[in-house]
Tab-separated table of C-alpha atoms and ligand atoms in Angstrom:
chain	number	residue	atom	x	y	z
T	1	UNK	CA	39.200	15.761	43.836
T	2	UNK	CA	42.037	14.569	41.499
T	3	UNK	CA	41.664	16.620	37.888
T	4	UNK	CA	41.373	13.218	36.308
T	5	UNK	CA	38.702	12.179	38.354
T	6	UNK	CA	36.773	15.541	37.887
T	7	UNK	CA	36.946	14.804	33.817
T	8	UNK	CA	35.991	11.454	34.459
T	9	UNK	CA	33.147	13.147	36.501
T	10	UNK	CA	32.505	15.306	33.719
T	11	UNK	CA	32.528	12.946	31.162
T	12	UNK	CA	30.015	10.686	32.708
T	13	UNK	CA	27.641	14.026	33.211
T	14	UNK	CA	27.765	14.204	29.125
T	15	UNK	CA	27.164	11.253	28.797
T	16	UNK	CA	23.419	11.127	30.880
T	17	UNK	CA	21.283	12.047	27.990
T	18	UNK	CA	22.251	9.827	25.559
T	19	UNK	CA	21.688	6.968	28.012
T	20	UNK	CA	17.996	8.863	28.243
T	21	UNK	CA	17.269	8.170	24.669
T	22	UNK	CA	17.530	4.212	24.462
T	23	UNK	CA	18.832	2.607	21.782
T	24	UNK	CA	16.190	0.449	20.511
T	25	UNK	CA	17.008	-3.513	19.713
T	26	UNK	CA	13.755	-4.652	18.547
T	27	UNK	CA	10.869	-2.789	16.452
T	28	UNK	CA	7.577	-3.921	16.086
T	29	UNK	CA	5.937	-2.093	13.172
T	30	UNK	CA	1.400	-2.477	13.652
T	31	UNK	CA	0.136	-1.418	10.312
T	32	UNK	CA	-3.650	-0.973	10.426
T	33	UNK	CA	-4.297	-0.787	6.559
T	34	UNK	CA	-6.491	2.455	5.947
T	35	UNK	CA	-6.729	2.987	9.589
T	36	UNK	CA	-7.029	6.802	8.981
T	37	UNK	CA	-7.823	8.926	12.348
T	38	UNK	CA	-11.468	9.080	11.849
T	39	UNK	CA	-11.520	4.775	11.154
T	40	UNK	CA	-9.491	5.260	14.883
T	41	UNK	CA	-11.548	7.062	16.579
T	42	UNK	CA	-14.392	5.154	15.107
T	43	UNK	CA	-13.195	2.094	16.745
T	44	UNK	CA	-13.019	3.172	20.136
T	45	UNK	CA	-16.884	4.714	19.288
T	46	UNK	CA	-17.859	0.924	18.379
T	47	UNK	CA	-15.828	-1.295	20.205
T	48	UNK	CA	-16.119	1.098	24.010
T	49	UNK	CA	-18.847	3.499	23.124
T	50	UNK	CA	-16.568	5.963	24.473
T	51	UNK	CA	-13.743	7.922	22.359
T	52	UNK	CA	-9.780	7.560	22.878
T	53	UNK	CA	-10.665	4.417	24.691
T	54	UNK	CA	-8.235	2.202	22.610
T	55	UNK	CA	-4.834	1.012	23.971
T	56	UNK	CA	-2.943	3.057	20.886
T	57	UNK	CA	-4.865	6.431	21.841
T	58	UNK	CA	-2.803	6.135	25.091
T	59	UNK	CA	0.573	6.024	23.853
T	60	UNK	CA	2.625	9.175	24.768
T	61	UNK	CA	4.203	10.249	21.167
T	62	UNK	CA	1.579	11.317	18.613
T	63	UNK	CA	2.487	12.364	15.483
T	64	UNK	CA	0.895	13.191	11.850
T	65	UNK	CA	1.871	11.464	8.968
T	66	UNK	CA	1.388	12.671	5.595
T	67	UNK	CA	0.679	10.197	2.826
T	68	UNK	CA	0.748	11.834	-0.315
T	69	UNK	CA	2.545	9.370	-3.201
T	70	UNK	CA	5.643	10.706	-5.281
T	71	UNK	CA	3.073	11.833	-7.759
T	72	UNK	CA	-0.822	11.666	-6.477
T	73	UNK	CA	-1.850	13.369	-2.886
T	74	UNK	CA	-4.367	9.733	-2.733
T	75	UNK	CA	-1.985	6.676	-2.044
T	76	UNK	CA	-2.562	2.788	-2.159
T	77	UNK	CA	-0.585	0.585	0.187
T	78	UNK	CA	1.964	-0.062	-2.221
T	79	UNK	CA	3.319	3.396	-2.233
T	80	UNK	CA	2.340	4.085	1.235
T	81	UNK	CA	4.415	0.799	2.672
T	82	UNK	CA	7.567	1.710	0.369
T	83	UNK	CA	7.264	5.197	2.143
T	84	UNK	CA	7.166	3.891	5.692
T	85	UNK	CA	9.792	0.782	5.418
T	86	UNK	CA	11.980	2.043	2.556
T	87	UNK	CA	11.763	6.335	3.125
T	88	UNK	CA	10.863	6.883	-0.289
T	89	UNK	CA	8.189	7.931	-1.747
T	90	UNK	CA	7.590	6.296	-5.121
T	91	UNK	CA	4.180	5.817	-7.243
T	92	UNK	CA	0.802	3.981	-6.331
T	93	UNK	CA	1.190	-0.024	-7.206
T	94	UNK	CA	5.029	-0.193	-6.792
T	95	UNK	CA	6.534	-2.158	-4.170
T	96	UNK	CA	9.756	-0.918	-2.726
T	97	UNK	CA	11.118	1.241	-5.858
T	98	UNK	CA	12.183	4.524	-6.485
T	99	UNK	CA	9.985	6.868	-8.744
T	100	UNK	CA	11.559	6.290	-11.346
T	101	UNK	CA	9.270	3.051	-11.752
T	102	UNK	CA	6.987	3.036	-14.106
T	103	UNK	CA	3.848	1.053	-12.537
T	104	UNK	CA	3.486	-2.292	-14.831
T	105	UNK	CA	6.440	-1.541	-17.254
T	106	UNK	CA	9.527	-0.661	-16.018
T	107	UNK	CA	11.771	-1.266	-12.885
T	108	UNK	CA	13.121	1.621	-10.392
T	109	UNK	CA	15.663	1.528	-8.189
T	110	UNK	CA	15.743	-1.078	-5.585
T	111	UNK	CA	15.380	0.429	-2.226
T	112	UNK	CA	16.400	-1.041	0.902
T	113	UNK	CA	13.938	-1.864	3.455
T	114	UNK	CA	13.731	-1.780	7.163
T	115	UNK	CA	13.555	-5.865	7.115
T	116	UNK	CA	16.304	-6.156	4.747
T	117	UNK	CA	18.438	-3.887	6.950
T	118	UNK	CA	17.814	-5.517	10.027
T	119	UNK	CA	18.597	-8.895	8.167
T	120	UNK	CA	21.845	-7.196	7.485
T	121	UNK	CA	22.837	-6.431	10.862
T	122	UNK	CA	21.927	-10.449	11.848
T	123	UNK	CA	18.650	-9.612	13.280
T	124	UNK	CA	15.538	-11.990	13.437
T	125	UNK	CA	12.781	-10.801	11.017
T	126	UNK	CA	9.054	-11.322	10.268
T	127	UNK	CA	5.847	-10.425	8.730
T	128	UNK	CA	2.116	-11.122	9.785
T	129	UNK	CA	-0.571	-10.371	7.791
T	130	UNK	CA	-4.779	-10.914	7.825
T	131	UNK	CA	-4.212	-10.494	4.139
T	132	UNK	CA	-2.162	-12.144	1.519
T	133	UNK	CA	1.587	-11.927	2.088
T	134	UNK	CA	2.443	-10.823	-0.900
T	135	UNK	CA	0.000	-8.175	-0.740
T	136	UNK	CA	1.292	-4.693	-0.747
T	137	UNK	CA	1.974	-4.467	2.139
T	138	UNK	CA	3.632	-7.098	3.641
T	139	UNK	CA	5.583	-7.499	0.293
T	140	UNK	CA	6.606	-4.203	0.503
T	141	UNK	CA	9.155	-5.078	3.768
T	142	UNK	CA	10.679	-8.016	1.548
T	143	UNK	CA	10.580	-7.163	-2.066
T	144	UNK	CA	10.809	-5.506	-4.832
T	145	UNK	CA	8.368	-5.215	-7.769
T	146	UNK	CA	7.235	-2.033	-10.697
T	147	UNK	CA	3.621	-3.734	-10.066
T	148	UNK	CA	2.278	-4.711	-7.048
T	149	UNK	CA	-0.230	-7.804	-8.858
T	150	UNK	CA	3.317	-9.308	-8.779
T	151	UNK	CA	2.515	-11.444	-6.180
T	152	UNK	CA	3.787	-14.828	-6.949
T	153	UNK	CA	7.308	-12.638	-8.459
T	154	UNK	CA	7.126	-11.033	-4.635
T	155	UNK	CA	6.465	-14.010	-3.158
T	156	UNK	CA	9.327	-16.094	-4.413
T	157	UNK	CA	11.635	-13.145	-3.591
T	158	UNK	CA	11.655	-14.678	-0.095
T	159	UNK	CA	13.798	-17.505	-1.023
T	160	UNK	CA	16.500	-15.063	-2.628
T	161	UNK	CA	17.053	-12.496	-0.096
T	162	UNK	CA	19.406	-9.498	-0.973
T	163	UNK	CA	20.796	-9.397	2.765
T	164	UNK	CA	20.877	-12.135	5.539
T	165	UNK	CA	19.108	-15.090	5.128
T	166	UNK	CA	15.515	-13.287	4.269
T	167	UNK	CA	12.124	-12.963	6.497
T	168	UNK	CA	12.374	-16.136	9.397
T	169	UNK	CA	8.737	-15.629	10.296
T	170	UNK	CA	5.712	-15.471	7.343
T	171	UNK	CA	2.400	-15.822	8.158
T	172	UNK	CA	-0.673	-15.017	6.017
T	173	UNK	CA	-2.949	-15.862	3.154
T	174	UNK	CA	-2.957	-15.287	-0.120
T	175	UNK	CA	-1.993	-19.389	-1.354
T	176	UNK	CA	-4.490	-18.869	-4.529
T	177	UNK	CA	-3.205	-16.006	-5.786
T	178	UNK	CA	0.525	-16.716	-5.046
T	179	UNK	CA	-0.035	-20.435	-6.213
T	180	UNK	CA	-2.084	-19.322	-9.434
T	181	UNK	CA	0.890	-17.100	-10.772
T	182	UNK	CA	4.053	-18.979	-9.822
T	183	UNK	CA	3.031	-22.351	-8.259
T	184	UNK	CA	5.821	-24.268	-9.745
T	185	UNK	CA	8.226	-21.732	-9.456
T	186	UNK	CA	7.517	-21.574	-5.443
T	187	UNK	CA	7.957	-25.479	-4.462
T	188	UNK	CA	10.901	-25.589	-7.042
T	189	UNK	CA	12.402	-22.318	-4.661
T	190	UNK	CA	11.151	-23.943	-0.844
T	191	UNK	CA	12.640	-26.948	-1.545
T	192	UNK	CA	15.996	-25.445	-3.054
T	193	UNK	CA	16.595	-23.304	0.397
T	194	UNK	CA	14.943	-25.957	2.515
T	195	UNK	CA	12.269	-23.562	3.871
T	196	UNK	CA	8.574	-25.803	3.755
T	197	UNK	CA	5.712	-23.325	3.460
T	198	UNK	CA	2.748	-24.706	5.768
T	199	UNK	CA	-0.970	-24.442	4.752
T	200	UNK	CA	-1.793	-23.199	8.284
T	201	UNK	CA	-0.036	-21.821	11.977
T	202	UNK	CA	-1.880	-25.098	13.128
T	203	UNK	CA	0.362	-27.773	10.775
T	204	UNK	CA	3.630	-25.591	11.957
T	205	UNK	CA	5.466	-28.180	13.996
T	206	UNK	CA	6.864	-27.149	17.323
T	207	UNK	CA	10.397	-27.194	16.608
T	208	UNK	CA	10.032	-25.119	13.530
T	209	UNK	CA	12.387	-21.986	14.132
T	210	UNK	CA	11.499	-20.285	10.637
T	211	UNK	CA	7.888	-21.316	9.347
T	212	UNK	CA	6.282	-19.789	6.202
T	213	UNK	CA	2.536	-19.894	6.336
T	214	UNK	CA	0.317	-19.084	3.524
T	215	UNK	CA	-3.472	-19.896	3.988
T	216	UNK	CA	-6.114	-20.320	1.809
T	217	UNK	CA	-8.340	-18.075	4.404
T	218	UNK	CA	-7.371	-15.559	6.624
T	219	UNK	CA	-4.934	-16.539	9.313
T	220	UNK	CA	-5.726	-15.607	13.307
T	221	UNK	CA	-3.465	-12.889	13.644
T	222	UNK	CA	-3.140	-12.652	17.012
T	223	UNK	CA	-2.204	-16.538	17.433
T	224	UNK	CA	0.393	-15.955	14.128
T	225	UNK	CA	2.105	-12.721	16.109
T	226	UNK	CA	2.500	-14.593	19.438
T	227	UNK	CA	4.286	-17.039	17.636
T	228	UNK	CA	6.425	-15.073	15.199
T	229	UNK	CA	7.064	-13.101	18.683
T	230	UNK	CA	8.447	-16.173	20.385
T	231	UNK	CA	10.896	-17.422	17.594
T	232	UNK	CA	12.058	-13.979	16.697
T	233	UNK	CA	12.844	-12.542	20.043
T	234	UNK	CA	14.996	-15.746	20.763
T	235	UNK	CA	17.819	-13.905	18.594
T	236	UNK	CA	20.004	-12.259	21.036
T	237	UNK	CA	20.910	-9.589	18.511
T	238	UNK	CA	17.004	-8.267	18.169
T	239	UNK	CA	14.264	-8.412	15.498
T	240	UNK	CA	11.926	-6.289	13.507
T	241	UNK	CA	8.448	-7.664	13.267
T	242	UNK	CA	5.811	-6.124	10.858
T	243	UNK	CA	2.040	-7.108	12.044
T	244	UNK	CA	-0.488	-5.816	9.468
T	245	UNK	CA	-4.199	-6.001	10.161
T	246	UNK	CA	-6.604	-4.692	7.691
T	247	UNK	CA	-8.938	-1.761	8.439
T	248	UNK	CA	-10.648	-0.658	5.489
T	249	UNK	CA	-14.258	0.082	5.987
T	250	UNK	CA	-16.190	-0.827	2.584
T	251	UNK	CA	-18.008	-3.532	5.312
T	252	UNK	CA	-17.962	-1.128	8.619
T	253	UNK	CA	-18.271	-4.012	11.341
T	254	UNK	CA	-15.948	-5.927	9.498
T	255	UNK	CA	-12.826	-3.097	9.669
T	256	UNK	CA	-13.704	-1.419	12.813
T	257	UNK	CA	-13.858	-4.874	14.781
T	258	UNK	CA	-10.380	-5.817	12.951
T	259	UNK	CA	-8.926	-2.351	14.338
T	260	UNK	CA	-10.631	-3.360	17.827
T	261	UNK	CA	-8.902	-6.523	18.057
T	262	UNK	CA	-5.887	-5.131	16.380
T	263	UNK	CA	-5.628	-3.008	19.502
T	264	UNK	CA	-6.214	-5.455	22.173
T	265	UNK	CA	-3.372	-7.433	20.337
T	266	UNK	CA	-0.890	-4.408	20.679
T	267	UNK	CA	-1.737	-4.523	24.217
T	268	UNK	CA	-1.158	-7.837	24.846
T	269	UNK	CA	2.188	-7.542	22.658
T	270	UNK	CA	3.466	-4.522	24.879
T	271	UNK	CA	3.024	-5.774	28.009
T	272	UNK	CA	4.544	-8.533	26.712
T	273	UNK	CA	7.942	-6.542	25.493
T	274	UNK	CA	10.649	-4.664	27.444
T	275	UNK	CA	9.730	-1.217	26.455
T	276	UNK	CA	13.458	-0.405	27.399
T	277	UNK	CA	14.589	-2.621	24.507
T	278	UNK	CA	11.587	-2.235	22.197
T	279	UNK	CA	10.153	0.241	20.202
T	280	UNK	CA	6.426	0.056	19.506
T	281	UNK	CA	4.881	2.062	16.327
T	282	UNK	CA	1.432	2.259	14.907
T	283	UNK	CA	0.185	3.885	11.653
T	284	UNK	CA	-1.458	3.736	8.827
T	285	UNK	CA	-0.420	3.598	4.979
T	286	UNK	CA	-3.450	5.832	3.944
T	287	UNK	CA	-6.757	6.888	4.909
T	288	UNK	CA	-10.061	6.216	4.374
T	289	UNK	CA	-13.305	7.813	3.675
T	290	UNK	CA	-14.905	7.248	6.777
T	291	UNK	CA	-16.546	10.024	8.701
T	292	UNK	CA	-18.381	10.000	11.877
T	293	UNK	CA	-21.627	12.535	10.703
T	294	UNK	CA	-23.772	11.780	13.915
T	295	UNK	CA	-24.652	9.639	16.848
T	296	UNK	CA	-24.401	9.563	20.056
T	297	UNK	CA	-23.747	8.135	23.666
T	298	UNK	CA	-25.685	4.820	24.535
T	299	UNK	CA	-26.254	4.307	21.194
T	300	UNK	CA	-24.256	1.718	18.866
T	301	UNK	CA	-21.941	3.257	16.286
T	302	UNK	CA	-23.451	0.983	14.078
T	303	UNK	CA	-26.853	1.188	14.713
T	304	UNK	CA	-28.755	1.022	11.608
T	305	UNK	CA	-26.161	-1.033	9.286
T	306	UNK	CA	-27.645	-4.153	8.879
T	307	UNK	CA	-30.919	-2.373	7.448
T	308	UNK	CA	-28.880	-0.655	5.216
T	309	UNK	CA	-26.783	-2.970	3.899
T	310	UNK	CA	-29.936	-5.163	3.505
T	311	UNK	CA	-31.633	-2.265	1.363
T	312	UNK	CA	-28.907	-1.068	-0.846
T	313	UNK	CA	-26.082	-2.334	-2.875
T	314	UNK	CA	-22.485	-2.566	-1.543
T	315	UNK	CA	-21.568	-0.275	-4.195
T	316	UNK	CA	-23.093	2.803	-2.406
T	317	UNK	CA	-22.015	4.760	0.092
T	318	UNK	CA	-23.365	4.025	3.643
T	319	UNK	CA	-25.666	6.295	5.384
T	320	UNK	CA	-26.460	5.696	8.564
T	321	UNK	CA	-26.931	7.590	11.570
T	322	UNK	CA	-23.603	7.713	12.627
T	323	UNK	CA	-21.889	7.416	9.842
T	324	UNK	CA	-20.865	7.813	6.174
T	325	UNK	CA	-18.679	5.520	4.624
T	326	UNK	CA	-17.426	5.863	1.069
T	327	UNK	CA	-14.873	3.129	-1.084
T	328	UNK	CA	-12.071	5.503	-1.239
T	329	UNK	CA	-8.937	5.296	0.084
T	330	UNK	CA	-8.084	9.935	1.066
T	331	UNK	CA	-4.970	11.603	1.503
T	332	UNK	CA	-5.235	13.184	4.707
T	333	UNK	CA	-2.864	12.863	6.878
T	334	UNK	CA	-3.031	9.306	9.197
T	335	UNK	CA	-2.337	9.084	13.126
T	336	UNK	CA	1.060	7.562	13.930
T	337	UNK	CA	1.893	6.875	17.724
T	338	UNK	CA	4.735	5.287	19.355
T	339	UNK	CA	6.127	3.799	22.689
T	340	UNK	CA	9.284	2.161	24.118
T	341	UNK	CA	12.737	3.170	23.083
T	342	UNK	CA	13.419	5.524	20.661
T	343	UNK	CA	9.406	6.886	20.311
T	344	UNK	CA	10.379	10.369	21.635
T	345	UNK	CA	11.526	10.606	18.270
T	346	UNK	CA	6.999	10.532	16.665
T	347	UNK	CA	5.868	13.805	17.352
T	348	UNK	CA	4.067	17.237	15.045
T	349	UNK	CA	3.989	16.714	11.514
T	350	UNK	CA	5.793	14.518	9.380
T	351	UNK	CA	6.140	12.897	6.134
T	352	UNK	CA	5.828	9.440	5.906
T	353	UNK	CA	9.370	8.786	5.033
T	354	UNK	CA	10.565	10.188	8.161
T	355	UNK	CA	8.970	6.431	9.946
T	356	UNK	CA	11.645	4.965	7.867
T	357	UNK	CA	14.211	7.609	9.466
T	358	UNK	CA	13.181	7.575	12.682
T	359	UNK	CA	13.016	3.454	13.131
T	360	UNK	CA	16.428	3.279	11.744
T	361	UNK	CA	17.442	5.734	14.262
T	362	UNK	CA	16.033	4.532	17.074
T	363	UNK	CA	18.083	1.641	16.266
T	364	UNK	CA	21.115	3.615	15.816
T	365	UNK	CA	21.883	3.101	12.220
T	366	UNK	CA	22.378	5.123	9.478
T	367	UNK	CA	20.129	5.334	6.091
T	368	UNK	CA	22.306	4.851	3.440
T	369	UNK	CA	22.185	7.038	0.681
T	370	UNK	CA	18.768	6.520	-1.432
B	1	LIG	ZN1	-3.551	0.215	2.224
């Protein structure tokens, strides 16, 4: 063999594992909103009356994530969102500052977000949420606020995007809040970029590439993500999608048969996706106080609930056989799992802010400095 051809040879040997860790060209963020690892494991319990029977429990890269605030080891989704899309952590109630925010009175540093770098780079982007979209969470990938009752201030932020042309895909509720605080404000802004914001995914005409949806009630998530799927994977250059679907337990059947469904979504979504081209993740932004105190096989998790909830007020904590459930958000760590390209990268312990790190790496990019 020709020396030239041997260092070709060579070359092509180095260059085998990087081909082994795929570059990732879409990311599809599932948020389950105080889907700690007991609410998980509680779901399988009630929705297969077996454990680790969800589609998430069987994804190959398991990881920890702490999500202790800047200041407080309890979070709300505000500073747990920032965390996870912006890799910093800041204080409870801001959206997408730095710490030095002051909740309510002063403004932080503006930190750039997963969506607003992948708008950057030309890539499709959108949010889905059961909630309203300019709840924390969902707000948290597109703006910037020191409170997070901002809504109507984070809403209109969509029509003045710092990078790209701003989120293509919005769907969730929220319209009487968001309305309420800036009403005016908002049809002054949709009709300024052109952008009409439908009631529901049902009034969305077909040949809308970019809809924004904000319902009075709470949007079918599963219909709004197969459609904010369709339009954003048409870019050639990739997406980021965020899907949130809330799991907090204050009304048990009501977030463990969310989480359920949320999980039947995620499989439909990844068998849906080329894995090669598409990283999966799913986390939470904080726990909950959920524990799982008794039952047992054959039994339903939530045998006993309706009694309860008939005898006491929703102000107390539930006891039932299986369970106690309390109205705190806890700051134990939450479960977040991964699969597709770039998910080698979830595993042990980690902070929070390293879901930030290790998104932007699996799509090859670097943080900037923040
Ligand atoms: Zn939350």
């Amino acid at each position: 063999m020709r020396r030239s051809a041997l260092l070709a040879l060579a070359l092509l040997l180095a260059l085998i594992p990087a081909a082994a860790q795929r570059r990732a060209k879409n990311v599809i963020l599932f948020l389950a909103d105080a889907g700690g690892v007991a609410t998980v494991s509680a779901a399988s319990l009630h929705g297969y009356g077996e454990p680790q029977k969800l589609y998430v429990q069987s994804w190959p890269n398991v990881g920890l994530s702490d999500t202790t605030t800047a200041t407080n080891y309890v979070s709300d989704s505000a500073a747990g969102m920032t965390a996870i899309v912006a890799g910093v952590k800041t204080h409870s109630g801001v959206i997408s500052m730095g710490p030095d925010a002051e909740r309510g009175k002063k403004d932080g540093r503006i930190l750039k977000t997963l969506l607003e770098y992948a708008e950057e780079k030309g890539l499709a982007t959108g949010v889905v949420s059961n909630m309203s979209i300019a709840d924390a969470t969902p707000a948290a990938c597109y703006g910037h606020a020191n409170d997070r009752r901002k809504q109507g201030e984070l809403f209109l932020q969509i029509f003045s995007p710092r990078f790209g042309d701003g989120p293509d895909v919005v769907i969730g509720a929220g319209r009487k809040t968001i309305w309420g605080q800036a009403g005016a404000r908002i049809e002054a802004a949709s009709q300024k970029a052109g952008r009409k914001i439908y009631g529901s995914l049902d009034a969305v005409p077909a040949d809308e590439r970019r809809p924004i949806v904000v319902s009075d009630s709470e949007p079918d998530v599963a219909a709004a993500a197969r459609r904010a799927l369709d339009l954003l994977s048409a870019n050639r250059k990739g997406y980021f999608l965020m899907v949130e679907w809330d799991a907090h337990t204050d009304n048990p059947r009501k977030g463990l048969d969310n989480l359920v469904a949320f999980d039947k979504l995620i499989r439909e979504i990844a068998a849906k996706v080329n894995l090669k081209e598409t990283l999966l993740v799913f986390t939470a932004d904080h726990s909950f106080e959920l524990r799982i105190t008794g039952g047992r096989r054959g039994v339903p998790l939530l045998e006993g609930l309706d009694e309860w909830q008939a005898k006491n007020s929703p102000r107390d904590e539930i006891r039932i056989p299986a369970l106690r459930v309390g109205h705190s958000h806890t700051g134990e760590d939450v479960l977040v799992t991964a699969i597709g390209a770039g998910a080698e990268r979830v595993r042990g312990y980690m902070p929070n802010t390293r879901i930030f790190d290790l998104i932007l790496q699996a799509w090859g990019w670097r943080p900037e400095p923040r």
